[in-house]
Tab-separated table of C-alpha atoms and ligand atoms in Angstrom:
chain	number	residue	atom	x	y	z
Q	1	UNK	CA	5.584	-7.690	7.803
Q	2	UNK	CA	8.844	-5.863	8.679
Q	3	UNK	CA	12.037	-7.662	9.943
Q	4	UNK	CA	11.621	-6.893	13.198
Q	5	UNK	CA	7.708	-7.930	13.384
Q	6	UNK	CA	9.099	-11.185	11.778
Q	7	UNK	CA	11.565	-11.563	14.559
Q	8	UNK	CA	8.670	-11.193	17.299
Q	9	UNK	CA	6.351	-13.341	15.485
Q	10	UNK	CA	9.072	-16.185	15.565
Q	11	UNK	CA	9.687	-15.583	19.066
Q	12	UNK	CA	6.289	-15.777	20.227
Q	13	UNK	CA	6.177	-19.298	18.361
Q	14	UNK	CA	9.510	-20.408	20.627
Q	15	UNK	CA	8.418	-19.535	23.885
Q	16	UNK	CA	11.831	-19.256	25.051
Q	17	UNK	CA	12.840	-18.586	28.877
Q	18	UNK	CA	14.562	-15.243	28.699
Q	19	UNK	CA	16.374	-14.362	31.909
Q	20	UNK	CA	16.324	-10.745	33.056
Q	21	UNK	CA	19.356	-9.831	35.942
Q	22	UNK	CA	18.444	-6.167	36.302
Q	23	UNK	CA	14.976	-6.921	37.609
Q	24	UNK	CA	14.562	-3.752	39.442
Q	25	UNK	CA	15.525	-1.469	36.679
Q	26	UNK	CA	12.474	0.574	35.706
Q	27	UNK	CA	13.512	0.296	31.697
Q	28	UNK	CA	13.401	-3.242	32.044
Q	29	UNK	CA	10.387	-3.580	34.066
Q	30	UNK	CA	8.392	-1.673	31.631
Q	31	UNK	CA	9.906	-3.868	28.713
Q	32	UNK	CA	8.421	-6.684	30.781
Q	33	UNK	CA	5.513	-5.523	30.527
Q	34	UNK	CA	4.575	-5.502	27.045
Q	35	UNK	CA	6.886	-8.617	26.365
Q	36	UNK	CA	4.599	-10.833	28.453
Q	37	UNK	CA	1.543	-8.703	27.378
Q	38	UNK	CA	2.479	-9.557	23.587
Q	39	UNK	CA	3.727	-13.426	25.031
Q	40	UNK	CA	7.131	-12.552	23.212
Q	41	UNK	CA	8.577	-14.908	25.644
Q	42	UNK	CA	8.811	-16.019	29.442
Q	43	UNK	CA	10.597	-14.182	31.176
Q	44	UNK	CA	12.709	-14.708	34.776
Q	45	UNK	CA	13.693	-11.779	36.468
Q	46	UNK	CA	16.295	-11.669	39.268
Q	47	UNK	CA	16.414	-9.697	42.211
Q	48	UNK	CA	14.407	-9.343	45.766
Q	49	UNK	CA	10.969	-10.348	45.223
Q	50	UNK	CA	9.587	-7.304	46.999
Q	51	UNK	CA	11.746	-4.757	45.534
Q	52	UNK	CA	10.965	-6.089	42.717
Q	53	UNK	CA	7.101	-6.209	43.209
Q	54	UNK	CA	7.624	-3.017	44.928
Q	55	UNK	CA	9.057	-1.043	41.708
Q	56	UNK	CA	6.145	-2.598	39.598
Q	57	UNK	CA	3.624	-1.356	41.221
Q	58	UNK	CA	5.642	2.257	41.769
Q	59	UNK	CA	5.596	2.179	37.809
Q	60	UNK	CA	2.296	0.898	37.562
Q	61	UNK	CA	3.782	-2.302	35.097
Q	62	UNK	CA	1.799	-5.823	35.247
Q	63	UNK	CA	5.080	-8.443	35.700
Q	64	UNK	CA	2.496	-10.967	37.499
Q	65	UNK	CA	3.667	-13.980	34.723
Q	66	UNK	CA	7.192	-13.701	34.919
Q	67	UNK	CA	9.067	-15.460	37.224
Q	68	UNK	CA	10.598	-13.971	40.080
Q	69	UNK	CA	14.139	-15.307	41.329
Q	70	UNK	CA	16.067	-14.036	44.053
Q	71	UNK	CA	19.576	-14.896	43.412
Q	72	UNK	CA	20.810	-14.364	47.101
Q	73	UNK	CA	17.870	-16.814	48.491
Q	74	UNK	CA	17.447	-18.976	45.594
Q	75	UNK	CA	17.407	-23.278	46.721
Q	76	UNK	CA	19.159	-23.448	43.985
Q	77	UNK	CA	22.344	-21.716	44.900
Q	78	UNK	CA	24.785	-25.016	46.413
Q	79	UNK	CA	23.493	-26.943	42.788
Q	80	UNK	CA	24.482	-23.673	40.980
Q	81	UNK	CA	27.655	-23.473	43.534
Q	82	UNK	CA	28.698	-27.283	42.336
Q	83	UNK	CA	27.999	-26.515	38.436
Q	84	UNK	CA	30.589	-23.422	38.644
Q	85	UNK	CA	32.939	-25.276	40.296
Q	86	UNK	CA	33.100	-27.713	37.710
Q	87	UNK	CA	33.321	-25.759	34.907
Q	88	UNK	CA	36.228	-23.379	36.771
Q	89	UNK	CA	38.143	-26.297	38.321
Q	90	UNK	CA	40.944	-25.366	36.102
Q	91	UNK	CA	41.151	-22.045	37.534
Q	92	UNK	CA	40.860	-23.457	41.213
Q	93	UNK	CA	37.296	-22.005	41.693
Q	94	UNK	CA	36.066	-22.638	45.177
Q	95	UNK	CA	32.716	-23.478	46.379
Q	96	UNK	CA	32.261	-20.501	48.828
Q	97	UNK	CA	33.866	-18.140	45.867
Q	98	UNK	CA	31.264	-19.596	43.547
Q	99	UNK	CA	28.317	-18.886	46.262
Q	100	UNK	CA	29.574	-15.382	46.848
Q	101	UNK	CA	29.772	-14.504	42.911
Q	102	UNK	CA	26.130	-16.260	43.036
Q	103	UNK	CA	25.214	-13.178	44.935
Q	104	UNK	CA	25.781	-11.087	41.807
Q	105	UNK	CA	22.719	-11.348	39.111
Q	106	UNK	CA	25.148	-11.263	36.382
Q	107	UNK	CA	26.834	-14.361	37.484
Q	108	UNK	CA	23.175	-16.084	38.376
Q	109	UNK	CA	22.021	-15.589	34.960
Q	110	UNK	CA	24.955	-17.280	32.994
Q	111	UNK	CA	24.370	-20.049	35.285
Q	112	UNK	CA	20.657	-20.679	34.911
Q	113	UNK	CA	21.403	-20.895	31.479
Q	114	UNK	CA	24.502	-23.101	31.673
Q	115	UNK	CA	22.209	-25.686	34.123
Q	116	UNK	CA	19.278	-25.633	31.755
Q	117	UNK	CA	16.867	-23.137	33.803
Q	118	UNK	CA	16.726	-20.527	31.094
Q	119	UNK	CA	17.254	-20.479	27.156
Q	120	UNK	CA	18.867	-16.567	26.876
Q	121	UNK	CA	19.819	-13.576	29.296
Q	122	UNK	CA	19.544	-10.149	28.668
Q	123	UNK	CA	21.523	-7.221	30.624
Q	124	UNK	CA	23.130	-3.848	30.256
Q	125	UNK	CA	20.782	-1.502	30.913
Q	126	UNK	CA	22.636	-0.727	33.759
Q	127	UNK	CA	25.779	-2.367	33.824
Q	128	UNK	CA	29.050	-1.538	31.684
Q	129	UNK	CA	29.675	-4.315	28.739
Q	130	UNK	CA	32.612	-6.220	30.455
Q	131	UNK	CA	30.592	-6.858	33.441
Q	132	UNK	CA	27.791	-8.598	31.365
Q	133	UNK	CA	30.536	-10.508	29.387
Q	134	UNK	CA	32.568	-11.479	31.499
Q	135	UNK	CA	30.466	-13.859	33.714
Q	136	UNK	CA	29.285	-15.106	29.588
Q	137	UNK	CA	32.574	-15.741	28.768
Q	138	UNK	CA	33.583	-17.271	31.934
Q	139	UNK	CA	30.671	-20.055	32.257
Q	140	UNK	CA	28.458	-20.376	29.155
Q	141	UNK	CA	31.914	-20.157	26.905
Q	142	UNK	CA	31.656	-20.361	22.874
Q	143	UNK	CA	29.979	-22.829	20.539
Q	144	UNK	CA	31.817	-25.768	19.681
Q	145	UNK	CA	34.241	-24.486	16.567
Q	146	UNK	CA	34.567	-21.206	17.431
Q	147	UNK	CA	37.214	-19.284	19.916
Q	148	UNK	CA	35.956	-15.658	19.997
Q	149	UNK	CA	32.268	-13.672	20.844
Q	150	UNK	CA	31.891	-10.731	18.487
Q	151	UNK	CA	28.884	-8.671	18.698
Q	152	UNK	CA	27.130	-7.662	15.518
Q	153	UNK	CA	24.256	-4.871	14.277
Q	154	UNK	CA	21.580	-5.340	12.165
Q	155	UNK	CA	21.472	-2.051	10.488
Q	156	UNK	CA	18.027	-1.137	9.203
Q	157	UNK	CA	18.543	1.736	6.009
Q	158	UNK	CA	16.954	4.296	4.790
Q	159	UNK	CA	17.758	2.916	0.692
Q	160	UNK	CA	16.454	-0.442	-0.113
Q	161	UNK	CA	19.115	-0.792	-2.704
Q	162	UNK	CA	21.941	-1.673	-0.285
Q	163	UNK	CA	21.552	-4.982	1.597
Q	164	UNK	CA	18.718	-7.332	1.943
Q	165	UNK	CA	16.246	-5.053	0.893
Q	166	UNK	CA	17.610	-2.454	3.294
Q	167	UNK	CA	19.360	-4.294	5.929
Q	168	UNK	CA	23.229	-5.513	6.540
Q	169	UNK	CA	24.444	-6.491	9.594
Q	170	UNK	CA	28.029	-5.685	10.541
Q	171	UNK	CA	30.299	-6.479	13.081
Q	172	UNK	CA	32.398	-6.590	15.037
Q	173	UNK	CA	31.628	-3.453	16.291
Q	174	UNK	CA	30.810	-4.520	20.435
Q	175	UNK	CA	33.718	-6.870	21.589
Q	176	UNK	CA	37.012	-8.061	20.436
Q	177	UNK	CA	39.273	-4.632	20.328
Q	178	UNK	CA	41.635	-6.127	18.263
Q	179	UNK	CA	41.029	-9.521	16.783
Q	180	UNK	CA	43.838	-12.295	15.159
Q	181	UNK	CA	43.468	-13.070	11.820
Q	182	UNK	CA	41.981	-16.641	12.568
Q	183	UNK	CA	39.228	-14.656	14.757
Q	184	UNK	CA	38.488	-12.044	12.377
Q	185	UNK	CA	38.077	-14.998	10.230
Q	186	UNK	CA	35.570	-16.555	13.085
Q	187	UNK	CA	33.874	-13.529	12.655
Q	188	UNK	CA	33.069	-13.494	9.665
Q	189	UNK	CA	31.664	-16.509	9.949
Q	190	UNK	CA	29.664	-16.632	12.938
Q	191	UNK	CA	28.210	-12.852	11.350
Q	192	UNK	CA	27.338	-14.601	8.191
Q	193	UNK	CA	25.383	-17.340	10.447
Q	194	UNK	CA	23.982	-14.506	12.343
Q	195	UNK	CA	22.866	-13.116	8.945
Q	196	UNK	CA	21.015	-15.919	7.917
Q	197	UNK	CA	19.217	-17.072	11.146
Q	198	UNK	CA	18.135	-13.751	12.639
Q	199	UNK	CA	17.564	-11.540	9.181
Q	200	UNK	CA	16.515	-14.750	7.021
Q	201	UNK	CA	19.283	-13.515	4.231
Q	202	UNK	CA	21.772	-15.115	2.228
Q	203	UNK	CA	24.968	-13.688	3.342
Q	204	UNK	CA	27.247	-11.996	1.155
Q	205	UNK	CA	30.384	-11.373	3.450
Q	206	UNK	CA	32.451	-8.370	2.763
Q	207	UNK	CA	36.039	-8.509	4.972
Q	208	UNK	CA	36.851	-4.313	4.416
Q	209	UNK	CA	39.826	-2.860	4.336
Q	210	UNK	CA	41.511	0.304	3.084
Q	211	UNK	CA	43.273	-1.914	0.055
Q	212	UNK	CA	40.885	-3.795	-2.794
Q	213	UNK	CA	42.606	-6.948	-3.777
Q	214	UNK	CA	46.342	-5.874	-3.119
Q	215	UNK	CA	45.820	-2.261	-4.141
Q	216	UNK	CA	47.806	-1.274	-1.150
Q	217	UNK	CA	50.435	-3.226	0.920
Q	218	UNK	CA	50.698	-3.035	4.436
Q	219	UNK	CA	50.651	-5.543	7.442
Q	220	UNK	CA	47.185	-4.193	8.555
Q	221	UNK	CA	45.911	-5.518	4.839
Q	222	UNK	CA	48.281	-8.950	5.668
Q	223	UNK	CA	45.573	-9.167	8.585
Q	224	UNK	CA	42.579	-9.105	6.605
Q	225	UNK	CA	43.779	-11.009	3.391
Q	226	UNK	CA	45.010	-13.941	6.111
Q	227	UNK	CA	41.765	-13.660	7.442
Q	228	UNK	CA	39.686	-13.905	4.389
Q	229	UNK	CA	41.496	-17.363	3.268
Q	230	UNK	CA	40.972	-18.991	6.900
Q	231	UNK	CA	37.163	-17.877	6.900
Q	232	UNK	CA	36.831	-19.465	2.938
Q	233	UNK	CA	38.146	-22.927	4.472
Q	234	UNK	CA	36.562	-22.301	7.506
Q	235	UNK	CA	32.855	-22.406	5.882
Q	236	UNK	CA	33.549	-23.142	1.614
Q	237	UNK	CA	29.955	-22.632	1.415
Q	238	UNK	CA	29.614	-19.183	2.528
Q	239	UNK	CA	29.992	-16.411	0.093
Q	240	UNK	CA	33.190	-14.162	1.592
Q	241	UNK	CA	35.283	-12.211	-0.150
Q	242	UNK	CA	38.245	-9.756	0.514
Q	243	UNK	CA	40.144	-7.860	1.062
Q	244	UNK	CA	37.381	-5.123	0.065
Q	245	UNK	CA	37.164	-1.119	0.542
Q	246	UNK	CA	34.010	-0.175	1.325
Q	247	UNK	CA	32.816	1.196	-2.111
Q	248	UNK	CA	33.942	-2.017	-4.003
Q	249	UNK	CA	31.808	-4.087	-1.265
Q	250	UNK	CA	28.773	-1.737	-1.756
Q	251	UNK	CA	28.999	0.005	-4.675
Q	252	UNK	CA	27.927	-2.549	-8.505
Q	253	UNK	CA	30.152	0.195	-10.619
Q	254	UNK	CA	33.067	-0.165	-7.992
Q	255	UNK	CA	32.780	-3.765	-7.541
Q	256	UNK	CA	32.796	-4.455	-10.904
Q	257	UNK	CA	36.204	-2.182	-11.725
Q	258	UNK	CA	38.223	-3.220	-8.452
Q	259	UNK	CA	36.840	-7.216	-8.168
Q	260	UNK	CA	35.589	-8.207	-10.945
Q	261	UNK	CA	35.881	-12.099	-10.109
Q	262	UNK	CA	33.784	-11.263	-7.009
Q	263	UNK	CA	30.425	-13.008	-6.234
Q	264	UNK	CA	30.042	-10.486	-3.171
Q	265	UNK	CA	31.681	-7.223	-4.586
Q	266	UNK	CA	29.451	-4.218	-5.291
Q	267	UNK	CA	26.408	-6.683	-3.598
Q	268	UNK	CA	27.811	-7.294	0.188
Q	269	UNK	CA	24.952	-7.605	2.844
Q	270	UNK	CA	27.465	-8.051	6.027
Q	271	UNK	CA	30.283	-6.054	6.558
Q	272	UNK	CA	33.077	-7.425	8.664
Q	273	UNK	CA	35.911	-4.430	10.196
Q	274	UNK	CA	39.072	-5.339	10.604
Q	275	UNK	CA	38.826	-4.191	13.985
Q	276	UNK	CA	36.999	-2.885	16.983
Q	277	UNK	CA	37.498	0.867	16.150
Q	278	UNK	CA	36.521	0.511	12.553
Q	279	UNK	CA	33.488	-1.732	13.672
Q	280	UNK	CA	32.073	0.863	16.158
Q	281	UNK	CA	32.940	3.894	14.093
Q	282	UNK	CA	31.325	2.424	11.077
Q	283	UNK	CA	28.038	1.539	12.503
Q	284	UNK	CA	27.503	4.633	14.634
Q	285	UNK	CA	28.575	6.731	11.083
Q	286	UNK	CA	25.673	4.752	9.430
Q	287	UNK	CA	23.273	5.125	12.246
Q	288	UNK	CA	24.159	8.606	12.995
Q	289	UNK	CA	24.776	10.188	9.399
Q	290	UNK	CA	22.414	8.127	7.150
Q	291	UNK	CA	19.928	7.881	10.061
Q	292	UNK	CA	19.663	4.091	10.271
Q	293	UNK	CA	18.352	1.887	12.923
Q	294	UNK	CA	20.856	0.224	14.475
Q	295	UNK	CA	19.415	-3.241	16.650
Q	296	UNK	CA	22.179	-4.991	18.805
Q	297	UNK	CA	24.626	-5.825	19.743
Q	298	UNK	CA	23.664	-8.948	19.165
Q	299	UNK	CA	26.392	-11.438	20.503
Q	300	UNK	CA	27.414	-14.055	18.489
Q	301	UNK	CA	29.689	-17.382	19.156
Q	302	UNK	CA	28.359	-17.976	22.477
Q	303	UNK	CA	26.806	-21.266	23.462
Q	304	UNK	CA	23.865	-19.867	24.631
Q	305	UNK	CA	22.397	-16.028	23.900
Q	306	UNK	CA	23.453	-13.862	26.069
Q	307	UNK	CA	23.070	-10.187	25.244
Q	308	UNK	CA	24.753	-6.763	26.123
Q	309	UNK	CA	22.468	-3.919	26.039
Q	310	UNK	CA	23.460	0.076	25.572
Q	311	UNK	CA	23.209	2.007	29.322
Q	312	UNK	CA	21.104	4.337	27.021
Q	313	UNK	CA	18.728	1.989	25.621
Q	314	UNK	CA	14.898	2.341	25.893
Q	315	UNK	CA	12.293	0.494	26.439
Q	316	UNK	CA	11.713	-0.319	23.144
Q	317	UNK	CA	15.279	-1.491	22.737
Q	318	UNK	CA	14.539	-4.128	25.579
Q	319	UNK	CA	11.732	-5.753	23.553
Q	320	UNK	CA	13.349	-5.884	20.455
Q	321	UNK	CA	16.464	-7.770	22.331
Q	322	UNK	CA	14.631	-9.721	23.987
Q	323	UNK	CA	12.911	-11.225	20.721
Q	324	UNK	CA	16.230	-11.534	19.014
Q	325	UNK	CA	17.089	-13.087	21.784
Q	326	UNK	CA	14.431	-15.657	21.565
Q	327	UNK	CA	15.205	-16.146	17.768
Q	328	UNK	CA	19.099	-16.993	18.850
Q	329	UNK	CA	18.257	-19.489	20.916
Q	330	UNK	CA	15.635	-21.241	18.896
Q	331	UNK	CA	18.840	-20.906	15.671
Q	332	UNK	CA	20.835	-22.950	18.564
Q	333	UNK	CA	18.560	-25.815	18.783
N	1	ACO	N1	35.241	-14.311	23.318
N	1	ACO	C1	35.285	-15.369	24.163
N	1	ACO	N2	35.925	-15.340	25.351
N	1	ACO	C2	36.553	-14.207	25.674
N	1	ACO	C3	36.561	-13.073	24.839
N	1	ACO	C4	35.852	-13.165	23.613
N	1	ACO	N3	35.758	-12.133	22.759
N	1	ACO	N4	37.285	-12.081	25.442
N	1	ACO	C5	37.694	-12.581	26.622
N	1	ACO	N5	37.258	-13.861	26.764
N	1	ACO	C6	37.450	-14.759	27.898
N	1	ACO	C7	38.905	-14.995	28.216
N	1	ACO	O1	39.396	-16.081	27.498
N	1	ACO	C8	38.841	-15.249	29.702
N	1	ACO	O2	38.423	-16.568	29.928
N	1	ACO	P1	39.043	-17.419	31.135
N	1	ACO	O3	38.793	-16.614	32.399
N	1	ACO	O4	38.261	-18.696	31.086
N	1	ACO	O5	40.496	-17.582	30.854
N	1	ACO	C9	37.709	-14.347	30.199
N	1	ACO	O6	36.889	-14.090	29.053
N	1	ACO	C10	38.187	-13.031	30.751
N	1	ACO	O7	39.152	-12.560	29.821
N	1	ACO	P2	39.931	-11.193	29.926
N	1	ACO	O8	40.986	-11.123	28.872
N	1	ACO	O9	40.304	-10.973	31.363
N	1	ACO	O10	38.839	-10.253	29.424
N	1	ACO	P3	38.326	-8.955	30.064
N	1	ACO	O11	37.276	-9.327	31.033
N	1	ACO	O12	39.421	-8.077	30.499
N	1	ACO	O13	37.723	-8.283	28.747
N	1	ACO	C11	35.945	-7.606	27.436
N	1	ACO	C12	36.684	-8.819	27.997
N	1	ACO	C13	35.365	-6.829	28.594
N	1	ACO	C14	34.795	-8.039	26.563
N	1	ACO	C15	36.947	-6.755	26.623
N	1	ACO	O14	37.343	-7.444	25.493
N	1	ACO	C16	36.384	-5.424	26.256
N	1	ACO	O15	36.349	-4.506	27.070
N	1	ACO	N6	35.924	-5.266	24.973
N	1	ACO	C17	35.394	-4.032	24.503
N	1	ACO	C18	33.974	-3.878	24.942
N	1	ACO	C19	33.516	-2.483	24.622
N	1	ACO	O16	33.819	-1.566	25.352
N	1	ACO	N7	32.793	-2.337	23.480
N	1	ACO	C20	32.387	-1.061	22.980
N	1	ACO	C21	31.123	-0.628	23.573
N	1	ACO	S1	29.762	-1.587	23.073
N	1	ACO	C22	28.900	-0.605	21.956
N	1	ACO	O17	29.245	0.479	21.645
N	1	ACO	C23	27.744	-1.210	21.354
């Protein structure tokens, strides 16, 4: 069994409730589909229940077992309305604001979660990545211990040799443009977690840079050497070493010359960029040059799962989400 069979094996052991905002969007629809034909998980889908039913049938998709919820009609709204207002009293968060951003399935969605209605959301398929995160961010907030969401890739390869028998996740390559080095630390981290609860690996944590242990000096390296020493205290049992150029993290020869002290040199599994543009140049590189799958983001350091998808995804991308999905929130429990 592959990785990703593994992943929707588990999730159709956790049953989780996975909450869908874009219920009208045909992509998703279809995903649907097969995720409650396979019983990858339950699934809530928001929107106007005839629109909704009305698209299905258009498409010719059998969403009869999911749960329909209409966000603008919903008796839940006031509770919903109350719960916002207490988690945004700080920012002077009304009730009739609250009922109006209730309107707006992205907003809905977090809060399900957040009052124990559903376990995960997934969105994106049609809306741009701040719009999905930002309602996250705002309401469901991070996991105790940790300041910053980062969104990470499990990259599948083409060469066994690299990786966990072909696979390293890296991040961040979805969220924080241009990270501290206390959150790069946090990233590292929370990737390495991510690591071992979605692809079942021990992590080896590579924190890359364009210097191998102070082969080059520059305050961009500061960054990442600060970083590496605040992500060692931050979790002494994780295996994280820097600061690493790409080669010495992948490469046994390189590793060996450059770090020889290293446990993770020449053997890293996760790969951790100093920055958004590295992150999200580095994994479309892989994907695009080496032909790799890439699977996420998958958002990490939330309280709850709540994912971003690509405006390009495709069906298949939904289903495979959705099962991480499931998987994050069972790692949660
Ligand atoms: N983790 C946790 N909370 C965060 C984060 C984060 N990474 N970033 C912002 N927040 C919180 C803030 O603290 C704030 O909370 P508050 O309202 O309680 O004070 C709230 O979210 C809004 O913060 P803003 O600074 O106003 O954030 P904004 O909404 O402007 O931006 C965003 C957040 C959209 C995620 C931004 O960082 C961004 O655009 N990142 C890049 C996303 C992107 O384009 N990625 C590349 C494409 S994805 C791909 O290729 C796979």
């Amino acid at each position: 069994m592959n990785l990703l069979e593994q992943i929707k094996a588990n999730a159709k052991t956790y049953q989780k409730r996975i909450v869908l905002p874009e219920g009208t969007e045909p992509r998703t629809l279809r995903a649907a589909d097969i995720i409650l034909k396979e019983g990858l998980a339950k699934l809530i889908l928001l929107g106007n229940q005839e629109e909704i039913a009305a698209k299905a049938e258009e498409l010719g998709v059998n969403i009869s077992s999911a749960e329909i919820v209409d966000p603008e009609t919903s008796d839940k709204r006031s509770t919903y309305a109350d719960l916002m207002v207490e988690i945004r009293k700080s920012k002077g968060l009304t009730k009739e604001e609250a009922l109006k951003l209730l309107n707006n399935p992205l907003y809905f969605g977090p809060i399900m979660i957040k009052a124990g209605d559903a376990d995960g959301e997934l969105a994106g398929a049609i809306n741009a990545t701040g719009d999905v995160l930002r309602p996250a961010f705002q309401f469901v907030k991070t996991m105790p211990g940790v300041s910053v969401v980062s969104g990470a890739f499990m990259m599948f390869l083409n060469d066994p040799t690299f990786g966990h028998n072909g696979v390293m996740v890296f991040a961040d390559c979805a969220v924080m443009p241009n990270p501290t080095d206390k959150e790069l630390a946090e990233i590292a981290v929370t990737t390495a977690r991510t690591a071992k609860a979605i692809v079942g690996m021990e992590p080896r944590v590579a924190m890359l840079s364009f210097s191998t242990k102070g082969s080059a000096k520059n305050e961009l390296v500061d960054k990442v050497v600060s970083a590496t020493e605040i992500a060692k205290k931050m979790a002494p049992e994780l295996m994280i070493d820097g600061e690493l150029q790409l080669d010495a993290a992948l490469v046994p020869e390189v590793g060996k010359l450059k770090a020889p002290e290293s446990q993770v040199a020449g053997r890293a599994n996760v790969l951790v960029f100093p920055d958004l543009q590295s992150g999200n140049i580095g994994y479309k590189l892989v994907q695009r040059l080496a032909k790799a799958e890439a699977v996420g983001p998958v958002l990490q350091g939330m309280a709850a799962p709540i994912n971003d998808l690509s405006r390009g995804c495709s069906v298949f991308d939904i289903v495979n989400m959705v099962a991480i999905t499931a998987n994050q929130a069972a790692a949660l429990l």
